[in-house]
Amino acid sequence: MAATTSPASPLFLREPEIRRGLELLYFGNAHVTRAIDRELARKGLGRAHHRALYFIARKPNMAVSDLLALLGITKQSLGRALGELTERGYVETRPGERDRRQRLLRLTEQGVAFEAELYDALRERLAAAYSEAGQGAVSGFWAVLEGLIPVEERERVEALRG
């Protein structure tokens, strides 16, 4: 089935087209995150907790300082989220091998299971949308999203791919 949205106008840099893109980005993100918001709320957690879980799962043994830079949030906000995730048994920390002051993060077995449950809900939504849109549209979507990331931060995002 083809995507239900109309093709972009050849005048795609005009305000109506840019506003349409913002609206689609906003509503698409809102619907994707709703897929996990209930489960997070049931556990008394929010999206900041999910973002931390997701990126720790992507890069086990990530330093707290690296996660802080990746998420672009305050040390206080990250500290609060990590404290709650650690207290609930989802995340564990250990000292760095070269610098014992460094704190490295990884998910516990319970954290791996919870993050996988959340990811599965998101994966289903994205896979369905990708399938409907087709490969060319997915590549274009990725190119637009990558274009939204400041050039100086793209290497950090690319490093997540392994």
PDB file of C-alpha atoms in Angstrom:
ATOM      1  CA  MET A   1       0.000   0.000   0.000  1.00  0.00           C
ATOM      2  CA  ALA A   2       1.418   3.417  -0.909  1.00  0.00           C
ATOM      3  CA  ALA A   3       1.824   6.195   1.618  1.00  0.00           C
ATOM      4  CA  THR A   4      -1.332   8.284   1.990  1.00  0.00           C
ATOM      5  CA  THR A   5       0.463  11.607   2.067  1.00  0.00           C
ATOM      6  CA  SER A   6       0.649  13.619  -1.126  1.00  0.00           C
ATOM      7  CA  PRO A   7       4.032  14.054  -2.796  1.00  0.00           C
ATOM      8  CA  ALA A   8       6.078  17.101  -1.908  1.00  0.00           C
ATOM      9  CA  SER A   9       5.551  20.122  -4.080  1.00  0.00           C
ATOM     10  CA  PRO A  10       8.401  21.076  -6.414  1.00  0.00           C
ATOM     11  CA  LEU A  11       8.360  24.260  -4.325  1.00  0.00           C
ATOM     12  CA  PHE A  12       9.228  22.253  -1.195  1.00  0.00           C
ATOM     13  CA  LEU A  13      11.119  25.127   0.453  1.00  0.00           C
ATOM     14  CA  ARG A  14       8.047  27.341   0.729  1.00  0.00           C
ATOM     15  CA  GLU A  15       6.469  27.956   4.104  1.00  0.00           C
ATOM     16  CA  PRO A  16       3.409  25.683   3.567  1.00  0.00           C
ATOM     17  CA  GLU A  17       5.652  22.735   2.693  1.00  0.00           C
ATOM     18  CA  ILE A  18       7.999  23.371   5.615  1.00  0.00           C
ATOM     19  CA  ARG A  19       5.017  23.681   7.977  1.00  0.00           C
ATOM     20  CA  ARG A  20       3.604  20.427   6.606  1.00  0.00           C
ATOM     21  CA  GLY A  21       6.914  18.717   7.329  1.00  0.00           C
ATOM     22  CA  LEU A  22       6.950  20.067  10.879  1.00  0.00           C
ATOM     23  CA  GLU A  23       3.382  18.893  11.427  1.00  0.00           C
ATOM     24  CA  LEU A  24       4.146  15.408  10.119  1.00  0.00           C
ATOM     25  CA  LEU A  25       7.290  15.226  12.236  1.00  0.00           C
ATOM     26  CA  TYR A  26       5.389  16.323  15.339  1.00  0.00           C
ATOM     27  CA  PHE A  27       2.389  14.019  14.883  1.00  0.00           C
ATOM     28  CA  GLY A  28       4.473  11.077  13.699  1.00  0.00           C
ATOM     29  CA  ASN A  29       6.691  11.358  16.759  1.00  0.00           C
ATOM     30  CA  ALA A  30       3.667  11.767  19.050  1.00  0.00           C
ATOM     31  CA  HIS A  31       2.063   8.584  17.742  1.00  0.00           C
ATOM     32  CA  VAL A  32       5.277   6.581  17.866  1.00  0.00           C
ATOM     33  CA  THR A  33       6.033   7.599  21.443  1.00  0.00           C
ATOM     34  CA  ARG A  34       2.466   6.906  22.550  1.00  0.00           C
ATOM     35  CA  ALA A  35       3.209   3.281  21.773  1.00  0.00           C
ATOM     36  CA  ILE A  36       5.482   3.198  24.829  1.00  0.00           C
ATOM     37  CA  ASP A  37       4.255   6.056  27.033  1.00  0.00           C
ATOM     38  CA  ARG A  38       1.684   3.887  28.834  1.00  0.00           C
ATOM     39  CA  GLU A  39       4.229   1.232  29.740  1.00  0.00           C
ATOM     40  CA  LEU A  40       6.700   3.867  30.930  1.00  0.00           C
ATOM     41  CA  ALA A  41       4.003   5.629  32.981  1.00  0.00           C
ATOM     42  CA  ARG A  42       2.894   2.318  34.498  1.00  0.00           C
ATOM     43  CA  LYS A  43       6.409   1.975  35.881  1.00  0.00           C
ATOM     44  CA  GLY A  44       6.589   5.628  36.905  1.00  0.00           C
ATOM     45  CA  LEU A  45       9.110   6.436  34.189  1.00  0.00           C
ATOM     46  CA  GLY A  46       9.157   8.940  31.347  1.00  0.00           C
ATOM     47  CA  ARG A  47      10.766   9.560  27.984  1.00  0.00           C
ATOM     48  CA  ALA A  48      14.081  10.680  29.488  1.00  0.00           C
ATOM     49  CA  HIS A  49      14.354   7.261  31.107  1.00  0.00           C
ATOM     50  CA  HIS A  50      13.545   5.598  27.806  1.00  0.00           C
ATOM     51  CA  ARG A  51      16.161   7.595  25.910  1.00  0.00           C
ATOM     52  CA  ALA A  52      18.792   6.622  28.479  1.00  0.00           C
ATOM     53  CA  LEU A  53      17.776   2.943  28.313  1.00  0.00           C
ATOM     54  CA  TYR A  54      17.782   2.988  24.521  1.00  0.00           C
ATOM     55  CA  PHE A  55      21.246   4.495  24.114  1.00  0.00           C
ATOM     56  CA  ILE A  56      22.811   2.430  26.893  1.00  0.00           C
ATOM     57  CA  ALA A  57      21.418  -0.645  25.109  1.00  0.00           C
ATOM     58  CA  ARG A  58      22.938   0.564  21.828  1.00  0.00           C
ATOM     59  CA  LYS A  59      26.367   1.158  23.358  1.00  0.00           C
ATOM     60  CA  PRO A  60      26.987  -0.916  26.493  1.00  0.00           C
ATOM     61  CA  ASN A  61      29.796   0.464  28.667  1.00  0.00           C
ATOM     62  CA  MET A  62      29.093   3.993  27.481  1.00  0.00           C
ATOM     63  CA  ALA A  63      30.554   6.587  29.817  1.00  0.00           C
ATOM     64  CA  VAL A  64      28.086   8.816  31.629  1.00  0.00           C
ATOM     65  CA  SER A  65      29.805  11.835  30.059  1.00  0.00           C
ATOM     66  CA  ASP A  66      29.255  10.379  26.564  1.00  0.00           C
ATOM     67  CA  LEU A  67      25.576   9.721  27.261  1.00  0.00           C
ATOM     68  CA  LEU A  68      25.242  13.257  28.598  1.00  0.00           C
ATOM     69  CA  ALA A  69      26.742  14.676  25.393  1.00  0.00           C
ATOM     70  CA  LEU A  70      24.625  12.407  23.191  1.00  0.00           C
ATOM     71  CA  LEU A  71      21.332  13.309  24.864  1.00  0.00           C
ATOM     72  CA  GLY A  72      22.136  17.009  25.212  1.00  0.00           C
ATOM     73  CA  ILE A  73      20.445  17.293  28.614  1.00  0.00           C
ATOM     74  CA  THR A  74      21.671  18.688  31.907  1.00  0.00           C
ATOM     75  CA  LYS A  75      23.828  16.634  34.230  1.00  0.00           C
ATOM     76  CA  GLN A  76      21.117  17.019  36.865  1.00  0.00           C
ATOM     77  CA  SER A  77      18.393  15.613  34.577  1.00  0.00           C
ATOM     78  CA  LEU A  78      20.535  12.684  33.503  1.00  0.00           C
ATOM     79  CA  GLY A  79      21.593  12.040  37.093  1.00  0.00           C
ATOM     80  CA  ARG A  80      17.979  11.887  38.196  1.00  0.00           C
ATOM     81  CA  ALA A  81      16.998   9.491  35.388  1.00  0.00           C
ATOM     82  CA  LEU A  82      20.047   7.254  35.869  1.00  0.00           C
ATOM     83  CA  GLY A  83      19.497   7.218  39.625  1.00  0.00           C
ATOM     84  CA  GLU A  84      15.942   5.969  39.178  1.00  0.00           C
ATOM     85  CA  LEU A  85      16.948   3.406  36.550  1.00  0.00           C
ATOM     86  CA  THR A  86      19.756   2.128  38.774  1.00  0.00           C
ATOM     87  CA  GLU A  87      17.514   2.022  41.834  1.00  0.00           C
ATOM     88  CA  ARG A  88      14.944  -0.051  39.906  1.00  0.00           C
ATOM     89  CA  GLY A  89      17.582  -2.500  38.742  1.00  0.00           C
ATOM     90  CA  TYR A  90      17.613  -1.566  35.036  1.00  0.00           C
ATOM     91  CA  VAL A  91      21.063   0.037  34.835  1.00  0.00           C
ATOM     92  CA  GLU A  92      24.359  -0.677  36.529  1.00  0.00           C
ATOM     93  CA  THR A  93      27.545   1.351  36.603  1.00  0.00           C
ATOM     94  CA  ARG A  94      31.142   0.341  36.964  1.00  0.00           C
ATOM     95  CA  PRO A  95      34.374   2.292  36.992  1.00  0.00           C
ATOM     96  CA  GLY A  96      36.333   2.778  33.792  1.00  0.00           C
ATOM     97  CA  GLU A  97      39.318   0.538  33.164  1.00  0.00           C
ATOM     98  CA  ARG A  98      41.828   3.334  32.466  1.00  0.00           C
ATOM     99  CA  ASP A  99      40.216   6.055  34.552  1.00  0.00           C
ATOM    100  CA  ARG A 100      38.591   4.704  37.708  1.00  0.00           C
ATOM    101  CA  ARG A 101      36.677   8.005  38.114  1.00  0.00           C
ATOM    102  CA  GLN A 102      34.829   7.339  34.871  1.00  0.00           C
ATOM    103  CA  ARG A 103      31.447   5.657  35.255  1.00  0.00           C
ATOM    104  CA  LEU A 104      30.493   3.172  32.552  1.00  0.00           C
ATOM    105  CA  LEU A 105      26.851   2.259  32.035  1.00  0.00           C
ATOM    106  CA  ARG A 106      25.229  -0.976  31.002  1.00  0.00           C
ATOM    107  CA  LEU A 107      21.800  -2.500  31.260  1.00  0.00           C
ATOM    108  CA  THR A 108      21.117  -5.277  33.721  1.00  0.00           C
ATOM    109  CA  GLU A 109      19.304  -8.398  32.567  1.00  0.00           C
ATOM    110  CA  GLN A 110      16.066  -6.773  33.713  1.00  0.00           C
ATOM    111  CA  GLY A 111      16.999  -3.569  31.872  1.00  0.00           C
ATOM    112  CA  VAL A 112      17.736  -5.468  28.664  1.00  0.00           C
ATOM    113  CA  ALA A 113      14.307  -7.124  28.826  1.00  0.00           C
ATOM    114  CA  PHE A 114      12.467  -3.866  29.516  1.00  0.00           C
ATOM    115  CA  GLU A 115      14.300  -1.935  26.791  1.00  0.00           C
ATOM    116  CA  ALA A 116      13.593  -4.761  24.317  1.00  0.00           C
ATOM    117  CA  GLU A 117       9.885  -4.623  25.179  1.00  0.00           C
ATOM    118  CA  LEU A 118       9.801  -0.879  24.521  1.00  0.00           C
ATOM    119  CA  TYR A 119      11.847  -1.233  21.342  1.00  0.00           C
ATOM    120  CA  ASP A 120       9.504  -3.923  19.995  1.00  0.00           C
ATOM    121  CA  ALA A 121       6.539  -1.539  20.290  1.00  0.00           C
ATOM    122  CA  LEU A 122       8.455   1.179  18.444  1.00  0.00           C
ATOM    123  CA  ARG A 123       9.853  -1.227  15.854  1.00  0.00           C
ATOM    124  CA  GLU A 124       6.368  -2.406  14.912  1.00  0.00           C
ATOM    125  CA  ARG A 125       5.233   1.167  14.216  1.00  0.00           C
ATOM    126  CA  LEU A 126       8.330   2.118  12.239  1.00  0.00           C
ATOM    127  CA  ALA A 127       8.430  -1.140  10.274  1.00  0.00           C
ATOM    128  CA  ALA A 128       4.792  -0.666   9.228  1.00  0.00           C
ATOM    129  CA  ALA A 129       5.435   2.945   8.172  1.00  0.00           C
ATOM    130  CA  TYR A 130       8.642   1.972   6.327  1.00  0.00           C
ATOM    131  CA  SER A 131       6.844  -0.829   4.531  1.00  0.00           C
ATOM    132  CA  GLU A 132       4.030   1.483   3.474  1.00  0.00           C
ATOM    133  CA  ALA A 133       6.393   4.216   2.269  1.00  0.00           C
ATOM    134  CA  GLY A 134       8.940   2.045   0.445  1.00  0.00           C
ATOM    135  CA  GLN A 135      12.717   2.006   0.339  1.00  0.00           C
ATOM    136  CA  GLY A 136      13.185   5.271  -1.561  1.00  0.00           C
ATOM    137  CA  ALA A 137      10.998   7.183   0.858  1.00  0.00           C
ATOM    138  CA  VAL A 138      12.825   5.685   3.848  1.00  0.00           C
ATOM    139  CA  SER A 139      16.189   6.750   2.420  1.00  0.00           C
ATOM    140  CA  GLY A 140      14.833  10.253   1.816  1.00  0.00           C
ATOM    141  CA  PHE A 141      13.386  10.378   5.330  1.00  0.00           C
ATOM    142  CA  TRP A 142      16.744   9.406   6.816  1.00  0.00           C
ATOM    143  CA  ALA A 143      18.492  12.053   4.712  1.00  0.00           C
ATOM    144  CA  VAL A 144      16.112  14.747   5.980  1.00  0.00           C
ATOM    145  CA  LEU A 145      16.514  13.649   9.605  1.00  0.00           C
ATOM    146  CA  GLU A 146      20.303  13.554   9.247  1.00  0.00           C
ATOM    147  CA  GLY A 147      20.115  17.052   7.795  1.00  0.00           C
ATOM    148  CA  LEU A 148      18.427  18.234  10.990  1.00  0.00           C
ATOM    149  CA  ILE A 149      21.446  17.150  13.057  1.00  0.00           C
ATOM    150  CA  PRO A 150      24.176  19.783  13.302  1.00  0.00           C
ATOM    151  CA  VAL A 151      27.244  18.755  11.288  1.00  0.00           C
ATOM    152  CA  GLU A 152      29.450  18.728  14.388  1.00  0.00           C
ATOM    153  CA  GLU A 153      27.158  16.159  16.077  1.00  0.00           C
ATOM    154  CA  ARG A 154      26.682  13.768  13.153  1.00  0.00           C
ATOM    155  CA  GLU A 155      29.813  11.751  13.901  1.00  0.00           C
ATOM    156  CA  ARG A 156      28.520  11.002  17.422  1.00  0.00           C
ATOM    157  CA  VAL A 157      25.193   9.833  15.974  1.00  0.00           C
ATOM    158  CA  GLU A 158      26.895   7.788  13.253  1.00  0.00           C
ATOM    159  CA  ALA A 159      29.032   6.050  15.901  1.00  0.00           C
ATOM    160  CA  LEU A 160      25.867   4.420  17.265  1.00  0.00           C
ATOM    161  CA  ARG A 161      25.711   2.249  14.155  1.00  0.00           C
ATOM    162  CA  GLY A 162      28.698   0.294  15.432  1.00  0.00           C
TER     163      GLY A 162
END
